[in-house]
Amino acid sequence: MDFKKLFRPHIYNLKPYSSARDEYSGKEGVFLDANENPYGSVAEGDFNRYPDPYQREIKEKLGKLKRVDTGQIFLGNGSDEPIDLIIKATCEPNESEMIIMPPTYGMYQVCADIQQAVVVKANLTPDFEIDQKAVETAISPKTKLIWICSPNNPSGNSLDQTVMLDMIQKYPEILFIIDEAYGDFSTEESMISRIAKFQNIMVLQTFSKAWGMAGLRVGVAYAHTELIAILNKIKYPYNLNIATQGYVLKALDNVDAMYEFVSRISENRDLLAQEIIKLRATEKVFPSDSNQLLVKFRNAKALFQKLLENKIIVRDRSNVTLCEDCLRISVGTKEENSILIEALKRLSE
Ligand SMILES: *Cc1c(COP(=O)(O)O)cnc(C)c1O
């Protein structure tokens, strides 16, 4: 892929902010370079120093875990940050196009609207597979990005990697962004294994779901070093704070705990699906490869309201493309799930 053509010229040529901590990355020394408070913090904890702008320790560990080079990793304030940055870096307002596949994650459209990137929609099929023909019809010389969310939000299923790879090879000048926010739950292999071979792939993952760290805000982008270098150039210099970086480092020493959560949640999901399918109000439970179940109910809107009155909060997706009468249910603990099931039994009588 011609990276120079992918990026907006002024971004490609941008001279980034050079922070004090860019020039010296050691931990020992007399630090009189960043106008910090030398004594400590008013808040409890050691927060008086600026954090590492490139999160090198985290990338060392994450690189080993994911089998990629540190230069192929970008860390952001949630995956929302790389989503926003890659649109900013590639899309000229009111000119460049990006393709999304509804029903899909809402942030792609929002970030595009902020940047005034032109969004072209190629809906998934009714059973939430990639409609390759629709996508290829939507492609134009102005297409910069194609967004693929797999496992998909809100439908929960994984999309067909054969179709993805076919298009990735056919359109080497378009960047395919594979959002694997739910990849930890998935039985499919991650597309990270393909970034060595294909320059036009960016894979997004997050610590917000299986890792249980949504409140800390950490998302990751994996891609060719040239793509990652541009994201690093345009991010805020200190986009991950010291507290967050510390927690991520500790979490990476305890990967087994994440796998443990995944197996518990997946088991709960399957039990929950079995119970929901038995209910009179249920029309269909869509197959899920993640921690969410999309369910088609008779009269979803009314049911959603009744659940709310009972302080059970699910996501009403009934107005979303291809999701008529559907509610999206995040898989909870066994206890939470049985509270939901009991309520659904009562309310749907
Ligand atoms: C939850 C989610 C994310 C994660 O966003 P963060 O900013 O990392 O919390 C990304 N993509 C999809 C599709 C999601 O559902």
XYZ file of C-alpha atoms and ligand atoms in Angstrom:
364
model
C 0.000 0.000 0.000
C 1.143 3.500 -0.798
C 1.072 5.084 2.683
C 1.802 8.522 1.316
C -1.407 8.336 -0.730
C -3.472 6.973 2.146
C -2.740 9.855 4.498
C -3.734 13.494 4.086
C -0.612 15.321 2.897
C -0.399 17.770 5.811
C -0.660 14.876 8.291
C 1.949 12.844 6.440
C 4.299 15.838 6.571
C 3.364 16.971 10.085
C 6.162 17.741 12.505
C 4.867 16.426 15.850
C 5.200 18.008 19.296
C 8.446 16.999 20.874
C 7.819 16.350 24.556
C 10.434 16.605 27.281
C 10.251 12.841 27.779
C 11.017 12.153 24.107
C 14.624 13.122 24.547
C 15.518 10.887 27.485
C 13.677 7.723 28.398
C 15.733 6.451 31.352
C 14.226 6.202 34.815
C 17.263 7.378 36.796
C 18.426 10.972 36.730
C 17.876 14.483 37.955
C 14.757 15.482 36.060
C 14.664 19.220 35.558
C 13.217 19.133 32.052
C 9.415 19.062 32.312
C 8.459 21.692 34.906
C 7.036 19.033 37.209
C 6.690 19.224 40.990
C 9.854 17.511 42.334
C 8.368 16.660 45.774
C 5.366 14.521 44.966
C 1.616 14.719 44.466
C -1.172 16.239 46.501
C -3.237 13.224 45.484
C -2.252 9.932 47.097
C 0.233 8.125 44.838
C 3.272 9.014 42.742
C 1.804 11.071 39.964
C 4.138 14.050 39.838
C 6.031 12.866 36.753
C 4.624 12.792 33.224
C 3.989 9.289 31.890
C 5.953 7.593 29.087
C 4.320 9.014 25.923
C 4.951 5.765 24.019
C 4.105 3.323 26.850
C 7.227 1.289 26.100
C 6.974 -1.144 29.034
C 3.420 -2.065 28.132
C 4.280 -2.551 24.480
C 7.174 -4.882 25.383
C 4.796 -7.152 27.293
C 1.895 -6.851 24.900
C 4.190 -7.484 21.937
C 5.279 -10.799 23.465
C 1.709 -11.793 24.248
C 0.418 -10.943 20.749
C 3.607 -11.902 18.867
C 4.109 -8.523 17.202
C 6.882 -5.917 17.297
C 6.496 -2.982 19.648
C 6.468 -0.704 16.601
C 3.303 -2.412 15.388
C 1.373 -1.385 18.520
C -0.516 1.831 19.246
C -2.108 2.379 22.658
C -5.022 4.753 22.995
C -7.539 6.178 25.436
C -9.967 3.376 24.585
C -10.196 2.043 21.029
C -12.265 5.136 20.409
C -8.989 7.050 20.178
C -7.464 5.098 17.253
C -10.912 5.071 15.563
C -10.948 8.857 15.705
C -7.271 9.305 14.805
C -7.249 7.087 11.724
C -10.238 8.960 10.253
C -8.598 12.306 11.021
C -5.356 11.137 9.439
C -6.811 9.782 6.204
C -10.093 11.511 5.355
C -10.363 14.909 3.676
C -13.583 16.643 4.827
C -16.514 16.333 2.402
C -14.407 14.316 0.016
C -12.875 11.078 1.296
C -15.151 8.097 1.767
C -15.273 5.256 4.255
C -17.490 2.196 4.174
C -19.325 0.839 7.200
C -21.531 -2.240 7.417
C -24.679 -1.576 9.460
C -25.771 -2.724 11.924
C -22.428 -1.855 13.474
C -20.664 0.051 16.227
C -21.861 3.652 16.353
C -18.524 5.385 16.875
C -17.349 4.927 13.269
C -20.191 7.128 12.030
C -19.821 9.682 14.845
C -16.080 10.134 14.313
C -16.654 10.366 10.557
C -19.331 13.022 11.067
C -16.983 15.084 13.243
C -14.313 14.918 10.535
C -16.932 15.283 7.759
C -15.754 12.077 6.131
C -18.356 10.704 3.733
C -19.899 7.506 5.108
C -21.057 4.934 2.559
C -23.145 2.078 3.914
C -23.010 -1.525 2.752
C -25.437 -3.293 5.071
C -24.708 -6.763 6.392
C -27.015 -9.505 5.113
C -30.139 -10.327 7.202
C -28.144 -13.013 9.020
C -25.377 -10.475 9.689
C -22.738 -11.667 7.249
C -20.597 -9.386 5.064
C -22.409 -8.642 1.799
C -19.300 -8.665 -0.359
C -21.138 -7.543 -3.470
C -22.648 -4.576 -1.639
C -19.240 -3.610 -0.251
C -17.536 -3.848 -3.621
C -20.295 -1.793 -5.223
C -19.785 0.857 -2.538
C -16.043 1.134 -3.221
C -14.931 4.172 -5.236
C -11.600 5.851 -5.978
C -12.306 8.050 -2.933
C -12.640 5.109 -0.520
C -9.955 5.315 2.180
C -11.228 3.012 4.904
C -13.464 -0.046 5.274
C -14.671 -0.831 8.795
C -15.301 -4.443 9.776
C -16.493 -5.206 13.294
C -15.922 -8.864 14.148
C -17.390 -10.228 16.365
C -19.976 -7.644 15.420
C -21.710 -5.229 17.733
C -24.746 -5.448 18.083
C -25.313 -8.852 16.436
C -22.573 -10.694 18.362
C -21.463 -13.044 15.547
C -18.029 -13.260 13.937
C -17.822 -12.285 10.280
C -16.305 -14.468 7.575
C -12.511 -14.037 7.446
C -12.311 -15.602 3.974
C -14.417 -12.742 2.640
C -12.306 -10.192 4.525
C -9.042 -11.614 3.192
C -10.367 -11.775 -0.339
C -11.171 -8.051 -0.267
C -7.964 -7.143 1.576
C -5.997 -8.701 -1.289
C -8.209 -7.269 -4.007
C -8.027 -3.677 -2.744
C -4.475 -3.088 -1.496
C -4.881 0.721 -1.493
C -7.793 0.689 0.959
C -7.143 0.319 4.682
C -9.319 -2.376 6.275
C -9.923 -1.798 9.960
C -10.939 -4.943 11.790
C -12.462 -4.076 15.154
C -11.942 -7.057 17.448
C -13.278 -5.464 20.639
C -14.931 -8.834 21.363
C -12.118 -10.928 19.920
C -11.140 -12.331 23.328
C -14.492 -14.142 23.422
C -14.264 -15.380 19.872
C -13.383 -18.851 18.653
C -11.838 -17.321 15.487
C -8.140 -16.578 15.231
C -7.284 -12.873 15.502
C -6.497 -11.000 12.296
C -3.374 -9.697 14.074
C -1.600 -12.714 12.579
C -2.148 -11.131 9.141
C -0.575 -7.718 9.711
C 2.893 -9.036 8.884
C 1.696 -10.047 5.443
C -0.813 -7.308 4.562
C 0.033 -3.651 4.964
C -3.583 -2.567 4.556
C -4.951 -4.054 7.787
C -5.381 -2.390 11.141
C -6.713 -4.516 14.000
C -8.374 -2.874 17.005
C -8.620 -4.552 20.385
C -9.531 -3.232 23.819
C -9.088 -3.772 27.539
C -12.710 -2.686 28.032
C -14.520 -5.989 27.559
C -12.945 -9.352 28.465
C -10.194 -7.697 30.537
C -12.807 -5.856 32.612
C -11.007 -2.509 32.496
C -13.532 -0.274 30.689
C -13.163 2.410 33.359
C -9.425 2.770 32.773
C -9.815 3.496 29.015
C -7.260 1.446 27.113
C -7.580 0.401 23.494
C -4.971 -1.002 21.134
C -4.348 -0.764 17.396
C -2.069 -3.277 15.649
C -0.773 -2.495 12.164
C 2.254 -1.923 9.947
C 4.857 0.300 11.647
C 4.280 3.160 9.173
C 0.594 3.308 10.065
C 1.353 3.162 13.779
C 3.976 5.899 13.428
C 1.389 8.293 11.988
C -1.057 7.608 14.821
C 1.734 8.271 17.330
C 2.508 11.523 15.586
C -0.993 12.966 15.901
C -2.119 11.643 19.306
C -1.986 13.776 22.441
C 1.536 13.279 23.806
C 0.490 11.758 27.144
C -2.676 9.928 26.114
C -2.405 7.151 28.718
C -1.969 8.352 32.277
C 0.447 6.871 34.837
C -2.226 5.141 36.921
C -3.699 3.434 33.869
C -0.301 2.359 32.571
C 0.499 0.792 35.951
C -2.733 -1.191 36.025
C -2.261 -2.418 32.468
C 1.242 -3.650 33.289
C -0.121 -5.609 36.239
C -2.983 -7.013 34.184
C -0.531 -8.260 31.557
C 1.152 -10.338 34.271
C -2.170 -12.022 34.904
C -3.501 -12.998 31.493
C -4.973 -16.194 32.925
C -7.496 -14.151 34.870
C -8.786 -12.761 31.582
C -9.144 -16.245 30.091
C -10.963 -17.277 33.252
C -13.467 -14.415 32.832
C -13.919 -15.354 29.187
C -14.780 -18.952 29.959
C -17.201 -17.959 32.734
C -18.945 -15.362 30.602
C -19.122 -17.676 27.571
C -20.690 -20.410 29.686
C -23.199 -17.904 31.095
C -23.979 -16.722 27.579
C -24.848 -20.195 26.370
C -27.063 -20.852 29.401
C -28.751 -17.490 28.983
C -29.427 -18.159 25.304
C -31.001 -21.522 26.157
C -33.329 -19.877 28.669
C -34.289 -16.956 26.456
C -35.163 -19.180 23.521
C -37.775 -20.933 25.703
C -39.691 -17.736 26.443
C -43.016 -17.054 24.770
C -41.966 -13.513 23.881
C -38.841 -14.668 22.064
C -38.775 -14.950 18.286
C -35.084 -15.484 17.715
C -31.778 -15.531 19.556
C -28.984 -14.716 17.126
C -25.810 -16.817 17.365
C -23.128 -15.033 19.395
C -19.357 -15.336 19.454
C -19.052 -12.557 22.053
C -20.495 -11.439 25.394
C -23.731 -10.040 23.977
C -26.925 -11.630 22.744
C -29.111 -10.011 20.149
C -32.668 -11.225 20.670
C -35.739 -10.644 18.561
C -38.842 -10.358 20.741
C -42.512 -9.897 20.067
C -42.927 -6.181 20.770
C -39.398 -5.418 21.929
C -40.049 -1.750 22.696
C -42.746 -2.442 25.268
C -40.657 -5.179 26.822
C -37.652 -2.861 27.012
C -39.759 -0.274 28.889
C -41.099 -2.862 31.309
C -37.593 -4.117 31.999
C -36.467 -0.534 32.677
C -39.314 -0.090 35.184
C -37.882 -3.148 36.932
C -34.409 -1.571 36.890
C -33.118 -4.101 34.364
C -31.268 -2.220 31.691
C -30.648 -3.772 28.293
C -30.008 -1.998 24.993
C -32.943 -1.227 22.720
C -31.719 -1.823 19.168
C -35.195 -1.995 17.606
C -34.638 1.164 15.549
C -31.304 -0.035 14.174
C -30.884 -1.327 10.593
C -31.824 -5.050 10.338
C -32.527 -5.201 14.098
C -36.281 -4.634 14.115
C -37.810 -5.747 17.430
C -34.369 -6.615 18.794
C -32.871 -5.998 22.198
C -29.162 -6.421 22.849
C -28.397 -8.105 26.122
C -24.937 -8.043 27.690
C -24.166 -11.335 29.400
C -24.079 -10.823 33.154
C -23.251 -12.979 36.148
C -25.362 -16.111 36.699
C -27.376 -14.187 39.293
C -27.986 -11.198 37.035
C -28.992 -13.448 34.178
C -31.536 -15.318 36.271
C -33.022 -12.018 37.484
C -33.419 -11.086 33.816
C -34.990 -14.428 32.911
C -37.454 -14.291 35.811
C -38.451 -10.766 34.821
C -38.869 -11.719 31.160
C -41.095 -14.653 32.186
C -43.276 -12.412 34.336
C -43.434 -9.527 31.899
C -44.165 -11.492 28.784
C -47.205 -13.261 30.217
C -16.978 -1.675 23.255
C -16.463 -1.518 21.891
C -15.242 -0.890 21.664
C -14.407 -0.488 22.809
O -14.272 0.838 22.954
P -13.247 1.355 24.059
O -13.122 2.783 23.639
O -11.985 0.583 23.920
O -13.892 1.166 25.375
C -14.759 -0.810 20.374
N -15.442 -1.325 19.353
C -16.613 -1.950 19.539
C -17.300 -2.562 18.397
C -17.168 -2.045 20.813
O -18.340 -2.651 20.977
